[in-house]
Amino acid sequence: ITALSSFYNSTLFAGLDALHVDVIRLNAFALLNEAIADPAAFGLTNVTTPACTTPSSLICTMATLVAPNAAQTYLFADSVHPTTAGHKILADYAASVIEAPQKIGLLAEAPLQVEQATFRALDGRMMSAVGTARAQNKFDAYAIYDYGNYDRSNDFGGGDSQAHTVVLGGDMKLSDRLLAGVAFGYTEDKSSLGNNGGGFKLDEATLTAYASYVNGPWYAGASAGGGDLDYRNIHRTIPLGAGSRTESGSTRGTHLMARVLGGYWFNYGSWLHGPFVRLTYQEAKVYAWSESGTSSTTMSFGHQKRDSLVSSLGWQAEGSLGWLRPYARITWEKDYNNDDRTVRAGLVSTGGIGFGLPAFRPDDNYVLFDVGLSGPLGNSNVTGFVSVNATASKNDGNYQAVTVGVRVPL
């Protein structure tokens, strides 16, 4: 029977390959052999004899089981058919393969959160200098820390992401109207896949160049940068009946980003307020990779590309309260490139990548709130600043962030 099953499977897979169509292939034969080889890993106690005392499981009842709990602890009901426990193992297996592309699709979404942290850092640096005088050809250095937390709703798979970002940089006022600078950032992002289904870690180093131009109440700015993506400990936790197993791997990728913005300040006593507009483009690429195992659940995943083009329109205010300068902002953001994506995947034991399914798709329309505060630290020329950032009405889940930093004239 084993030889016949192997021949049938190889013939079937060869025929499917010739058709060049997407098929979700399962290797149930290998999975059952793994259960036979290690029954305890699946919560089983017997994988050699049937749970039923009848010739066929079709006429088996609770009264004809070899033991009251045999349906939950035996693998086979009769000579060929699985028990309730066996069917649950197979169902969990099938579900894990179908769910995998959407889970792994989150790898291409994570870099977008990293860029937002970098922007919050640079924005905090810029807002800390609004309304303050600065000498030409003088260099300012800064150090900034940002913490971001993104909670995905259960309707979108659940899970969360926590990112810690450090940004170091400096800029110089080149003329009365022009400023230019560069910033280096490093982010450690830890994301879970929801429902205890696994997670991954992303380390990204970024380099960003930026410039701003001011002409009276008008201002404009631009930035461009790139990052190197290092994904570690990508793991899927797969329930298999009463047991579970974990498949893991790693991969790399690249990240490009560019931004332009502009706005206008109205005067109102010691306060400034006005509209602004911003356009942000990002491109995240995740290289194809395979999990490191050799079992029936080990999978390969194809190359991913996530493009994002976000417009931001809002109003902000900044003023003076003694030696402190508070500010607040409300922004409406929309992602025009948040199209459906397909993540391709497949079981390594059935020939690798063979089907594609839709990836996680975040909300493309939401509101963003910012409040912040800056001021001198003691009697020095050092300026400290802090801000809090949060989204609202985001269907896939909202995120919150806190940014703190110091700016030092040199």
Coordinates of C-alpha atoms in Angstrom, one line a residue:
I1 CA 0.0 0.0 0.0
T2 CA 2.9 2.4 0.8
A3 CA 4.5 1.8 -2.6
L4 CA 1.2 2.2 -4.3
S5 CA 0.4 5.5 -2.5
S6 CA 3.9 6.9 -3.3
F7 CA 3.4 6.0 -7.0
Y8 CA 0.0 7.6 -7.1
N9 CA 1.2 10.8 -5.4
S10 CA 4.2 11.2 -7.7
T11 CA 2.0 10.6 -10.8
L12 CA -0.6 13.1 -9.6
F13 CA 2.0 15.8 -8.9
A14 CA 3.7 15.3 -12.2
G15 CA 0.3 15.7 -13.9
L16 CA -0.5 18.9 -12.0
D17 CA 3.0 20.3 -12.9
A18 CA 2.2 19.8 -16.6
L19 CA -1.0 21.8 -16.3
H20 CA 0.8 24.8 -14.9
V21 CA -2.2 25.7 -12.7
D22 CA -2.3 26.8 -9.0
V23 CA -3.1 23.8 -6.8
I24 CA -2.8 23.7 -3.0
R25 CA -1.0 20.4 -2.5
L26 CA -1.0 18.5 0.8
N27 CA 1.3 15.6 1.7
A28 CA -1.1 13.7 4.0
F29 CA 0.8 10.5 3.3
A30 CA 4.0 12.0 4.9
L31 CA 2.1 13.5 7.7
L32 CA 0.5 10.2 8.7
N33 CA 3.9 8.5 8.6
E34 CA 5.2 11.2 10.9
A35 CA 2.4 10.5 13.3
I36 CA 3.2 6.8 13.2
A37 CA 6.9 7.5 13.9
D38 CA 6.2 9.8 16.8
P39 CA 2.6 9.5 18.1
A40 CA 3.3 11.4 21.3
A41 CA 4.0 14.6 19.3
F42 CA 0.4 14.4 18.1
G43 CA -1.2 13.5 21.4
L44 CA -1.7 9.9 20.3
T45 CA -1.1 6.7 22.2
N46 CA -1.8 4.1 19.5
V47 CA -0.9 4.2 15.8
T48 CA -0.8 0.5 15.0
T49 CA -4.2 -1.0 15.8
P50 CA -7.7 0.2 15.0
A51 CA -9.9 2.0 17.5
C52 CA -13.0 0.1 16.3
T53 CA -13.8 -3.5 17.0
T54 CA -15.9 -3.6 13.8
P55 CA -14.5 -4.5 10.4
S56 CA -15.3 -1.0 9.1
S57 CA -15.5 2.4 10.8
L58 CA -18.7 3.1 8.9
I59 CA -20.6 0.9 11.4
C60 CA -18.5 1.8 14.4
T61 CA -20.1 3.5 17.4
M62 CA -19.0 4.6 20.9
A63 CA -20.1 1.1 22.1
T64 CA -17.8 -0.7 19.7
L65 CA -14.6 1.3 20.4
V66 CA -11.8 -0.6 22.1
A67 CA -11.8 2.1 24.8
P68 CA -14.1 5.0 25.6
N69 CA -11.4 7.6 24.5
A70 CA -10.0 5.6 21.6
A71 CA -11.4 8.1 19.0
Q72 CA -9.2 10.8 20.6
T73 CA -6.1 8.7 21.2
Y74 CA -5.9 6.3 18.3
L75 CA -4.8 7.3 14.8
F76 CA -6.8 4.7 12.8
A77 CA -10.5 3.8 13.2
D78 CA -10.1 0.7 11.0
S79 CA -7.4 -0.6 8.7
V80 CA -7.4 2.5 6.5
H81 CA -9.6 5.3 7.9
P82 CA -8.5 7.9 10.5
T83 CA -10.2 8.4 13.8
T84 CA -11.7 11.7 15.0
A85 CA -8.2 12.6 16.2
G86 CA -6.7 11.6 12.9
H87 CA -9.1 13.7 11.0
K88 CA -8.4 16.7 13.2
I89 CA -4.7 16.4 12.6
L90 CA -5.4 16.4 8.8
A91 CA -7.8 19.3 9.1
D92 CA -5.3 21.3 11.1
Y93 CA -2.6 20.5 8.6
A94 CA -4.7 21.7 5.7
A95 CA -5.7 24.9 7.5
S96 CA -2.1 25.7 8.3
V97 CA -1.1 25.5 4.6
I98 CA -4.0 27.7 3.5
E99 CA -3.4 30.3 6.2
A100 CA 0.4 30.5 5.7
P101 CA 0.5 33.0 2.8
Q102 CA -1.6 35.6 4.6
K103 CA 0.6 35.3 7.7
I104 CA 3.8 35.5 5.8
G105 CA 2.4 38.5 3.9
L106 CA 3.0 40.5 7.0
L107 CA 6.7 40.5 6.4
A108 CA 6.3 43.0 3.6
E109 CA 4.0 45.2 5.7
A110 CA 6.5 45.6 8.6
P111 CA 9.0 47.9 6.8
L112 CA 6.2 50.5 6.3
Q113 CA 5.9 50.8 10.1
V114 CA 9.7 51.3 10.3
E115 CA 9.6 54.3 7.9
Q116 CA 6.8 55.8 10.0
A117 CA 9.1 55.6 13.0
T118 CA 11.9 57.3 11.1
F119 CA 9.5 60.1 10.0
R120 CA 8.2 60.6 13.5
A121 CA 11.8 61.1 14.6
L122 CA 12.7 63.6 11.9
D123 CA 9.3 65.4 12.4
G124 CA 10.0 65.7 16.1
R125 CA 13.4 67.2 15.3
M126 CA 11.8 69.7 12.9
M127 CA 9.0 70.7 15.2
S128 CA 11.4 71.4 18.0
A129 CA 13.0 74.2 15.9
V130 CA 9.8 75.9 14.6
G131 CA 9.8 79.6 15.5
T132 CA 13.4 79.5 16.8
A133 CA 16.4 81.4 15.4
R134 CA 19.3 79.5 14.0
A135 CA 22.6 80.8 12.7
Q136 CA 23.7 80.0 9.1
N137 CA 26.3 77.3 8.5
K138 CA 25.8 75.9 12.0
F139 CA 25.5 72.2 12.6
D140 CA 22.8 70.6 14.8
A141 CA 23.1 67.0 16.0
Y142 CA 20.3 65.0 17.5
A143 CA 19.5 61.6 19.0
I144 CA 16.0 60.2 19.0
Y145 CA 14.2 57.1 20.3
D146 CA 10.8 56.0 19.1
Y147 CA 8.6 53.2 20.4
G148 CA 5.6 52.0 18.3
N149 CA 2.9 49.4 19.0
Y150 CA 0.5 48.2 16.4
D151 CA -2.4 46.0 17.5
R152 CA -4.1 44.2 14.6
S153 CA -7.8 43.5 15.0
N154 CA -9.0 39.9 15.1
D155 CA -10.8 40.4 11.8
F156 CA -7.4 40.8 10.2
G157 CA -5.6 37.9 11.9
G158 CA -4.9 39.5 15.3
G159 CA -1.4 39.8 16.7
D160 CA 0.7 42.9 17.3
S161 CA 3.9 44.5 16.4
Q162 CA 6.3 46.3 18.7
A163 CA 9.1 48.4 17.2
H164 CA 12.1 50.1 18.9
T165 CA 13.9 52.7 16.8
V166 CA 17.0 54.8 17.4
V167 CA 17.8 57.7 15.0
L168 CA 21.1 59.6 15.0
G169 CA 21.6 62.5 12.6
G170 CA 22.5 66.1 12.0
D171 CA 21.7 69.0 9.7
M172 CA 23.0 72.4 8.7
K173 CA 21.4 75.7 7.7
L174 CA 22.9 76.4 4.3
S175 CA 21.2 79.7 3.8
D176 CA 18.5 81.9 5.2
R177 CA 15.9 79.6 3.6
L178 CA 17.6 76.2 3.0
L179 CA 18.5 73.4 5.5
A180 CA 19.9 69.9 4.7
G181 CA 20.7 66.9 6.8
V182 CA 21.2 63.2 7.0
A183 CA 20.0 60.6 9.5
F184 CA 20.9 57.0 10.4
G185 CA 18.3 54.8 11.9
Y186 CA 18.1 51.3 13.4
T187 CA 14.9 49.5 14.2
E188 CA 14.2 46.2 16.0
D189 CA 10.6 45.1 15.2
K190 CA 9.0 42.1 16.9
S191 CA 5.7 40.9 15.4
S192 CA 3.3 38.2 16.3
L193 CA 1.1 36.5 13.8
G194 CA -2.0 36.3 16.0
N195 CA -3.8 33.4 17.7
N196 CA -0.4 32.1 18.9
G197 CA 0.4 31.3 15.3
G198 CA 4.0 32.4 15.3
G199 CA 5.9 35.6 14.6
F200 CA 9.1 37.1 13.3
K201 CA 11.8 39.7 14.1
L202 CA 12.9 42.4 11.7
D203 CA 16.1 44.4 12.0
E204 CA 16.4 47.3 9.6
A205 CA 19.2 49.8 9.2
T206 CA 18.1 53.0 7.3
L207 CA 19.9 56.0 5.9
T208 CA 17.9 59.1 5.1
A209 CA 18.8 62.4 3.4
Y210 CA 16.5 65.4 3.7
A211 CA 16.2 69.1 3.0
S212 CA 13.7 71.8 3.8
Y213 CA 13.0 75.2 2.3
V214 CA 11.3 78.1 4.1
N215 CA 10.1 81.4 2.4
G216 CA 8.1 83.5 4.9
P217 CA 5.1 81.5 6.1
W218 CA 5.6 78.9 3.3
Y219 CA 7.7 75.8 3.7
A220 CA 8.5 72.7 1.8
G221 CA 10.6 69.6 2.4
A222 CA 11.8 66.4 0.8
S223 CA 13.5 63.2 2.0
A224 CA 14.8 60.0 0.4
G225 CA 16.3 56.9 1.9
G226 CA 16.8 53.2 1.9
G227 CA 17.0 50.3 4.3
D228 CA 18.4 46.8 4.6
L229 CA 15.8 44.2 5.8
D230 CA 17.0 41.3 8.0
Y231 CA 14.2 38.9 9.0
R232 CA 15.1 36.5 11.7
N233 CA 13.2 33.8 13.6
I234 CA 10.3 33.7 11.2
H235 CA 8.2 31.0 12.7
R236 CA 4.8 29.4 12.2
T237 CA 3.3 27.5 15.1
I238 CA 1.1 24.7 13.6
P239 CA -1.5 22.9 15.7
L240 CA -1.8 19.2 14.8
G241 CA -4.5 17.6 16.7
A242 CA -3.6 17.6 20.4
G243 CA 0.0 18.5 19.5
S244 CA 1.8 21.2 17.6
R245 CA 5.0 21.9 15.8
T246 CA 7.0 25.0 14.7
E247 CA 8.5 25.7 11.3
S248 CA 11.0 28.5 11.1
G249 CA 13.4 30.3 8.7
S250 CA 14.9 33.6 7.8
T251 CA 15.3 35.9 4.8
R252 CA 16.3 39.4 3.8
G253 CA 15.0 42.3 1.7
T254 CA 15.3 45.9 0.7
H255 CA 13.3 49.0 1.5
L256 CA 13.2 52.4 -0.4
M257 CA 11.3 55.5 0.7
A258 CA 10.8 59.1 -0.5
R259 CA 8.7 61.9 0.8
V260 CA 7.7 65.5 -0.2
L261 CA 5.7 67.9 1.9
G262 CA 4.6 71.5 2.2
G263 CA 2.5 73.8 4.2
Y264 CA 1.7 77.3 5.4
W265 CA 1.8 79.0 8.8
F266 CA -0.7 81.5 10.0
N267 CA 0.1 83.8 12.9
Y268 CA -2.2 84.0 15.9
G269 CA -0.4 85.8 18.7
S270 CA 2.3 83.6 20.1
W271 CA 0.9 80.6 18.1
L272 CA 1.4 79.4 14.6
H273 CA -1.2 77.2 12.8
G274 CA -1.9 76.1 9.3
P275 CA -2.5 73.4 6.7
F276 CA 0.0 70.9 5.3
V277 CA 0.1 68.2 2.7
R278 CA 2.5 65.3 2.4
L279 CA 3.1 62.5 -0.1
T280 CA 5.1 59.4 0.9
Y281 CA 6.2 56.5 -1.4
Q282 CA 7.6 53.3 -0.1
E283 CA 8.8 50.0 -1.8
A284 CA 9.5 47.0 0.4
K285 CA 10.9 43.8 -1.2
V286 CA 11.2 40.5 0.6
Y287 CA 13.3 37.8 -1.0
A288 CA 12.0 34.3 -1.6
W289 CA 12.8 31.8 1.1
S290 CA 12.2 28.3 2.6
E291 CA 11.7 27.1 6.1
S292 CA 14.6 25.1 7.4
G293 CA 12.7 21.9 8.3
T294 CA 12.3 18.7 6.2
S295 CA 8.8 17.6 7.4
S296 CA 5.4 17.4 5.7
T297 CA 4.6 21.0 7.0
T298 CA 7.8 22.7 5.8
M299 CA 7.0 25.4 3.2
S300 CA 8.6 27.7 0.7
F301 CA 7.5 31.3 0.0
G302 CA 7.9 33.4 -3.0
H303 CA 9.3 36.9 -3.5
Q304 CA 7.1 39.7 -2.1
K305 CA 6.8 43.4 -3.2
R306 CA 4.8 45.9 -1.3
D307 CA 4.3 49.4 -2.8
S308 CA 2.7 52.2 -0.8
L309 CA 1.8 55.7 -1.9
V310 CA 0.2 57.6 1.0
S311 CA -1.2 61.1 0.8
S312 CA -1.5 63.1 4.1
L313 CA -3.7 66.2 4.5
G314 CA -4.0 68.0 7.8
W315 CA -3.9 70.9 10.1
Q316 CA -1.3 71.7 12.8
A317 CA -0.7 74.3 15.5
E318 CA 2.5 75.2 17.4
G319 CA 3.0 77.9 20.1
S320 CA 4.6 79.1 23.2
L321 CA 3.7 78.5 26.8
G322 CA 6.5 80.1 28.8
W323 CA 9.6 78.2 28.0
L324 CA 7.7 75.3 26.5
R325 CA 6.5 74.9 22.9
P326 CA 3.6 72.5 22.5
Y327 CA 2.1 71.4 19.2
A328 CA -0.8 69.4 18.0
R329 CA -1.7 67.9 14.6
I330 CA -4.6 66.0 13.0
T331 CA -4.0 64.2 9.7
W332 CA -6.1 62.3 7.2
E333 CA -4.1 59.6 5.4
K334 CA -4.9 57.5 2.4
D335 CA -2.8 54.8 0.7
Y336 CA -3.4 54.7 -3.0
N337 CA -1.3 51.7 -3.7
N338 CA -2.9 49.4 -1.1
D339 CA -4.0 46.9 -3.8
D340 CA -4.6 43.2 -3.4
R341 CA -1.4 41.3 -3.2
T342 CA -0.8 37.6 -3.7
V343 CA 1.8 35.6 -1.7
R344 CA 3.0 32.4 -3.4
A345 CA 3.8 29.4 -1.4
G346 CA 3.9 25.6 -1.3
L347 CA 5.1 22.6 0.6
V348 CA 8.8 21.7 0.1
S349 CA 7.9 18.0 0.1
T350 CA 5.5 18.5 -2.9
G351 CA 7.8 20.5 -5.1
G352 CA 7.9 23.9 -3.5
I353 CA 5.9 27.0 -4.5
G354 CA 2.7 26.0 -6.3
F355 CA -0.1 28.3 -5.4
G356 CA -0.9 31.9 -4.4
L357 CA -3.4 33.4 -2.0
P358 CA -4.3 36.9 -0.9
A359 CA -2.0 38.6 1.6
F360 CA -2.9 40.7 4.6
R361 CA -4.4 44.0 3.4
P362 CA -4.4 46.9 5.9
D363 CA -6.9 49.7 5.9
D364 CA -6.1 52.4 3.4
N365 CA -8.0 55.3 4.9
Y366 CA -7.6 56.5 8.5
V367 CA -7.0 59.5 10.8
L368 CA -3.7 60.2 12.6
F369 CA -3.3 62.4 15.8
D370 CA -0.1 63.9 17.1
V371 CA 0.7 66.0 20.2
G372 CA 4.1 67.1 21.3
L373 CA 6.2 69.3 23.5
S374 CA 9.7 70.8 23.2
G375 CA 11.8 73.1 25.3
P376 CA 15.4 73.8 26.5
L377 CA 16.9 71.4 29.0
G378 CA 18.1 73.6 31.9
N379 CA 20.3 76.6 31.0
S380 CA 22.0 74.8 28.1
N381 CA 21.5 75.2 24.4
V382 CA 20.2 71.6 24.3
T383 CA 16.5 71.2 23.3
G384 CA 14.5 68.2 24.4
F385 CA 11.3 67.1 22.7
V386 CA 8.6 64.4 23.1
S387 CA 5.5 63.5 21.1
V388 CA 2.7 61.0 21.2
N389 CA 1.2 59.6 18.0
A390 CA -1.9 57.4 17.5
T391 CA -4.3 56.4 14.7
A392 CA -8.1 56.2 14.8
S393 CA -10.8 54.6 12.7
K394 CA -8.3 52.1 11.2
N395 CA -10.2 49.0 10.4
D396 CA -7.3 46.6 10.6
G397 CA -6.2 47.8 14.0
N398 CA -4.7 51.0 15.4
Y399 CA -1.1 51.9 16.4
Q400 CA 0.3 54.2 19.1
A401 CA 3.8 55.6 19.3
V402 CA 6.0 57.7 21.7
T403 CA 9.0 59.7 20.5
V404 CA 11.6 61.3 22.7
G405 CA 14.8 63.1 21.6
V406 CA 17.4 65.8 22.1
R407 CA 18.8 68.4 19.7
V408 CA 22.3 69.8 20.3
P409 CA 23.8 72.8 18.4
L410 CA 27.5 72.3 17.7

